[in-house]
Amino acid sequence: MEEVDRALVDLLRRDGRMSYTDLGKAVGLSTSAVHQRVRRLGERGVIRGYSAQVAHEALGMPLTAFVAITPFDQSAPDDIPDRLRGIGEIEACYSVAGEANYLLKARVAAPGDLEALLGRIRAAAGVSTHTTIVLSTPWE
């Protein structure tokens, strides 16, 4: 990937709403050239989408937890991500190396909601869980 494309991706990672004009000024290209490059980055799958940074506390979901999950039966088909995809409180699912098979990032309103979520995860995927609750997030 060219340095200009890397610079565009870096700028968009920091501010996904940055205008093509402002991007062009930052990297020394015309607005139309930037538009074309960003479109190509999307077509190549480098840029997969844009998202909003949300104040989860304002949405009533202040509690963040990481849930490490391990299947009870390691020989069973590995369809855990598909089984958990529809659970709205799960924000991300990472396949990991180590003791657990997957690490889930979840957001809920209160400890009781986390307890209920863990029960739903265990029932839906046939897994054991190990949970870490986030106390604060200095940066993300």
PDB file of C-alpha atoms in Angstrom:
ATOM      1  CA  MET A   1       0.000   0.000   0.000  1.00  0.00           C
ATOM      2  CA  GLU A   2       1.282   3.473  -0.866  1.00  0.00           C
ATOM      3  CA  GLU A   3       2.221   5.938   1.865  1.00  0.00           C
ATOM      4  CA  VAL A   4      -0.583   8.308   0.820  1.00  0.00           C
ATOM      5  CA  ASP A   5      -3.129   5.513   1.242  1.00  0.00           C
ATOM      6  CA  ARG A   6      -1.683   4.662   4.648  1.00  0.00           C
ATOM      7  CA  ALA A   7      -1.950   8.319   5.657  1.00  0.00           C
ATOM      8  CA  LEU A   8      -5.578   8.452   4.485  1.00  0.00           C
ATOM      9  CA  VAL A   9      -6.449   5.319   6.446  1.00  0.00           C
ATOM     10  CA  ASP A  10      -4.751   6.724   9.553  1.00  0.00           C
ATOM     11  CA  LEU A  11      -6.646  10.008   9.263  1.00  0.00           C
ATOM     12  CA  LEU A  12      -9.967   8.202   8.756  1.00  0.00           C
ATOM     13  CA  ARG A  13      -9.283   5.913  11.733  1.00  0.00           C
ATOM     14  CA  ARG A  14      -8.998   9.025  13.891  1.00  0.00           C
ATOM     15  CA  ASP A  15     -11.971  10.820  12.330  1.00  0.00           C
ATOM     16  CA  GLY A  16     -14.190   8.776  10.022  1.00  0.00           C
ATOM     17  CA  ARG A  17     -16.251  11.884   9.196  1.00  0.00           C
ATOM     18  CA  MET A  18     -13.315  13.886   7.858  1.00  0.00           C
ATOM     19  CA  SER A  19     -14.246  15.490   4.532  1.00  0.00           C
ATOM     20  CA  TYR A  20     -12.470  14.619   1.302  1.00  0.00           C
ATOM     21  CA  THR A  21     -11.356  18.255   1.103  1.00  0.00           C
ATOM     22  CA  ASP A  22      -9.748  18.126   4.570  1.00  0.00           C
ATOM     23  CA  LEU A  23      -8.186  14.751   3.793  1.00  0.00           C
ATOM     24  CA  GLY A  24      -6.770  16.203   0.582  1.00  0.00           C
ATOM     25  CA  LYS A  25      -5.247  19.156   2.418  1.00  0.00           C
ATOM     26  CA  ALA A  26      -3.651  16.789   4.938  1.00  0.00           C
ATOM     27  CA  VAL A  27      -2.029  14.548   2.305  1.00  0.00           C
ATOM     28  CA  GLY A  28      -1.480  17.066  -0.501  1.00  0.00           C
ATOM     29  CA  LEU A  29      -4.051  15.749  -3.007  1.00  0.00           C
ATOM     30  CA  SER A  30      -7.126  17.178  -4.687  1.00  0.00           C
ATOM     31  CA  THR A  31     -10.570  16.395  -3.316  1.00  0.00           C
ATOM     32  CA  SER A  32     -11.408  14.222  -6.325  1.00  0.00           C
ATOM     33  CA  ALA A  33      -8.132  12.287  -6.049  1.00  0.00           C
ATOM     34  CA  VAL A  34      -8.824  11.603  -2.369  1.00  0.00           C
ATOM     35  CA  HIS A  35     -12.388  10.521  -3.139  1.00  0.00           C
ATOM     36  CA  GLN A  36     -11.087   8.078  -5.738  1.00  0.00           C
ATOM     37  CA  ARG A  37      -8.435   6.658  -3.392  1.00  0.00           C
ATOM     38  CA  VAL A  38     -10.861   6.229  -0.491  1.00  0.00           C
ATOM     39  CA  ARG A  39     -13.359   4.520  -2.802  1.00  0.00           C
ATOM     40  CA  ARG A  40     -10.634   2.120  -3.986  1.00  0.00           C
ATOM     41  CA  LEU A  41      -9.576   1.436  -0.386  1.00  0.00           C
ATOM     42  CA  GLY A  42     -13.169   0.432   0.265  1.00  0.00           C
ATOM     43  CA  GLU A  43     -13.350  -1.764  -2.839  1.00  0.00           C
ATOM     44  CA  ARG A  44     -10.123  -3.530  -1.799  1.00  0.00           C
ATOM     45  CA  GLY A  45     -11.525  -4.178   1.683  1.00  0.00           C
ATOM     46  CA  VAL A  46      -8.985  -1.990   3.472  1.00  0.00           C
ATOM     47  CA  ILE A  47     -11.775   0.256   4.724  1.00  0.00           C
ATOM     48  CA  ARG A  48     -14.648  -1.975   5.777  1.00  0.00           C
ATOM     49  CA  GLY A  49     -17.000   0.677   7.122  1.00  0.00           C
ATOM     50  CA  TYR A  50     -17.441   3.676   9.363  1.00  0.00           C
ATOM     51  CA  SER A  51     -18.761   3.763  12.897  1.00  0.00           C
ATOM     52  CA  ALA A  52     -19.706   6.196  15.632  1.00  0.00           C
ATOM     53  CA  GLN A  53     -17.910   6.342  18.952  1.00  0.00           C
ATOM     54  CA  VAL A  54     -20.671   6.032  21.503  1.00  0.00           C
ATOM     55  CA  ALA A  55     -20.916   7.091  25.152  1.00  0.00           C
ATOM     56  CA  HIS A  56     -22.221   3.779  26.465  1.00  0.00           C
ATOM     57  CA  GLU A  57     -23.002   5.312  29.836  1.00  0.00           C
ATOM     58  CA  ALA A  58     -25.427   7.711  28.129  1.00  0.00           C
ATOM     59  CA  LEU A  59     -27.138   4.704  26.521  1.00  0.00           C
ATOM     60  CA  GLY A  60     -27.574   3.016  29.886  1.00  0.00           C
ATOM     61  CA  MET A  61     -24.888   0.370  29.240  1.00  0.00           C
ATOM     62  CA  PRO A  62     -22.020   1.496  31.497  1.00  0.00           C
ATOM     63  CA  LEU A  63     -20.670  -1.947  32.436  1.00  0.00           C
ATOM     64  CA  THR A  64     -18.110  -3.491  30.081  1.00  0.00           C
ATOM     65  CA  ALA A  65     -16.911  -7.059  30.520  1.00  0.00           C
ATOM     66  CA  PHE A  66     -14.590  -9.412  28.691  1.00  0.00           C
ATOM     67  CA  VAL A  67     -15.816 -12.990  28.698  1.00  0.00           C
ATOM     68  CA  ALA A  68     -13.362 -15.774  27.853  1.00  0.00           C
ATOM     69  CA  ILE A  69     -15.233 -18.842  26.636  1.00  0.00           C
ATOM     70  CA  THR A  70     -14.177 -22.459  26.245  1.00  0.00           C
ATOM     71  CA  PRO A  71     -16.414 -25.177  24.774  1.00  0.00           C
ATOM     72  CA  PHE A  72     -17.254 -28.110  27.006  1.00  0.00           C
ATOM     73  CA  ASP A  73     -16.668 -30.449  24.055  1.00  0.00           C
ATOM     74  CA  GLN A  74     -13.511 -29.468  22.138  1.00  0.00           C
ATOM     75  CA  SER A  75     -14.316 -32.050  19.444  1.00  0.00           C
ATOM     76  CA  ALA A  76     -17.703 -30.465  18.594  1.00  0.00           C
ATOM     77  CA  PRO A  77     -18.005 -28.324  15.434  1.00  0.00           C
ATOM     78  CA  ASP A  78     -16.707 -24.810  16.051  1.00  0.00           C
ATOM     79  CA  ASP A  79     -19.834 -22.762  15.368  1.00  0.00           C
ATOM     80  CA  ILE A  80     -19.673 -20.669  18.537  1.00  0.00           C
ATOM     81  CA  PRO A  81     -19.441 -17.265  16.782  1.00  0.00           C
ATOM     82  CA  ASP A  82     -22.562 -18.098  14.756  1.00  0.00           C
ATOM     83  CA  ARG A  83     -24.460 -19.191  17.865  1.00  0.00           C
ATOM     84  CA  LEU A  84     -23.646 -15.940  19.673  1.00  0.00           C
ATOM     85  CA  ARG A  85     -23.947 -13.466  16.773  1.00  0.00           C
ATOM     86  CA  GLY A  86     -27.538 -12.456  17.596  1.00  0.00           C
ATOM     87  CA  ILE A  87     -26.923 -11.548  21.243  1.00  0.00           C
ATOM     88  CA  GLY A  88     -27.067  -7.757  21.224  1.00  0.00           C
ATOM     89  CA  GLU A  89     -24.986  -7.156  24.340  1.00  0.00           C
ATOM     90  CA  ILE A  90     -21.960  -8.817  22.714  1.00  0.00           C
ATOM     91  CA  GLU A  91     -20.018  -6.112  20.932  1.00  0.00           C
ATOM     92  CA  ALA A  92     -17.134  -8.211  19.585  1.00  0.00           C
ATOM     93  CA  CYS A  93     -15.964 -11.821  19.347  1.00  0.00           C
ATOM     94  CA  TYR A  94     -12.249 -12.591  19.045  1.00  0.00           C
ATOM     95  CA  SER A  95     -10.720 -15.987  18.306  1.00  0.00           C
ATOM     96  CA  VAL A  96      -7.730 -16.206  20.657  1.00  0.00           C
ATOM     97  CA  ALA A  97      -4.765 -18.392  21.509  1.00  0.00           C
ATOM     98  CA  GLY A  98      -4.367 -19.585  25.087  1.00  0.00           C
ATOM     99  CA  GLU A  99      -6.679 -21.324  27.522  1.00  0.00           C
ATOM    100  CA  ALA A 100      -9.889 -19.918  26.033  1.00  0.00           C
ATOM    101  CA  ASN A 101     -11.072 -20.328  22.448  1.00  0.00           C
ATOM    102  CA  TYR A 102     -12.842 -16.974  22.164  1.00  0.00           C
ATOM    103  CA  LEU A 103     -12.889 -13.656  23.975  1.00  0.00           C
ATOM    104  CA  LEU A 104     -16.130 -11.683  23.923  1.00  0.00           C
ATOM    105  CA  LYS A 105     -16.518  -7.977  24.622  1.00  0.00           C
ATOM    106  CA  ALA A 106     -19.919  -7.253  26.147  1.00  0.00           C
ATOM    107  CA  ARG A 107     -21.720  -4.173  27.456  1.00  0.00           C
ATOM    108  CA  VAL A 108     -24.618  -4.289  29.901  1.00  0.00           C
ATOM    109  CA  ALA A 109     -26.485  -1.990  32.277  1.00  0.00           C
ATOM    110  CA  ALA A 110     -25.797  -3.681  35.631  1.00  0.00           C
ATOM    111  CA  PRO A 111     -24.190  -6.725  37.281  1.00  0.00           C
ATOM    112  CA  GLY A 112     -27.512  -8.588  37.248  1.00  0.00           C
ATOM    113  CA  ASP A 113     -27.726  -8.072  33.492  1.00  0.00           C
ATOM    114  CA  LEU A 114     -24.213  -9.480  33.129  1.00  0.00           C
ATOM    115  CA  GLU A 115     -25.198 -12.528  35.134  1.00  0.00           C
ATOM    116  CA  ALA A 116     -28.207 -13.094  32.853  1.00  0.00           C
ATOM    117  CA  LEU A 117     -26.057 -12.583  29.755  1.00  0.00           C
ATOM    118  CA  LEU A 118     -23.535 -15.169  30.949  1.00  0.00           C
ATOM    119  CA  GLY A 119     -26.351 -17.671  31.384  1.00  0.00           C
ATOM    120  CA  ARG A 120     -27.565 -17.006  27.845  1.00  0.00           C
ATOM    121  CA  ILE A 121     -24.029 -17.382  26.455  1.00  0.00           C
ATOM    122  CA  ARG A 122     -23.513 -20.691  28.265  1.00  0.00           C
ATOM    123  CA  ALA A 123     -26.877 -22.047  27.110  1.00  0.00           C
ATOM    124  CA  ALA A 124     -26.544 -20.896  23.489  1.00  0.00           C
ATOM    125  CA  ALA A 125     -22.981 -22.075  22.904  1.00  0.00           C
ATOM    126  CA  GLY A 126     -22.349 -24.922  25.367  1.00  0.00           C
ATOM    127  CA  VAL A 127     -19.328 -23.213  26.920  1.00  0.00           C
ATOM    128  CA  SER A 128     -17.744 -22.385  30.231  1.00  0.00           C
ATOM    129  CA  THR A 129     -16.991 -18.726  30.900  1.00  0.00           C
ATOM    130  CA  HIS A 130     -14.376 -16.691  32.731  1.00  0.00           C
ATOM    131  CA  THR A 131     -15.345 -13.036  33.109  1.00  0.00           C
ATOM    132  CA  THR A 132     -13.314  -9.877  33.681  1.00  0.00           C
ATOM    133  CA  ILE A 133     -15.220  -6.681  34.496  1.00  0.00           C
ATOM    134  CA  VAL A 134     -13.727  -3.398  33.274  1.00  0.00           C
ATOM    135  CA  LEU A 135     -13.343  -0.791  36.040  1.00  0.00           C
ATOM    136  CA  SER A 136     -12.395   2.125  33.761  1.00  0.00           C
ATOM    137  CA  THR A 137     -11.207   2.737  30.207  1.00  0.00           C
ATOM    138  CA  PRO A 138      -8.328   5.245  30.061  1.00  0.00           C
ATOM    139  CA  TRP A 139      -8.394   5.005  26.228  1.00  0.00           C
ATOM    140  CA  GLU A 140      -9.835   2.735  23.573  1.00  0.00           C
TER     141      GLU A 140
END
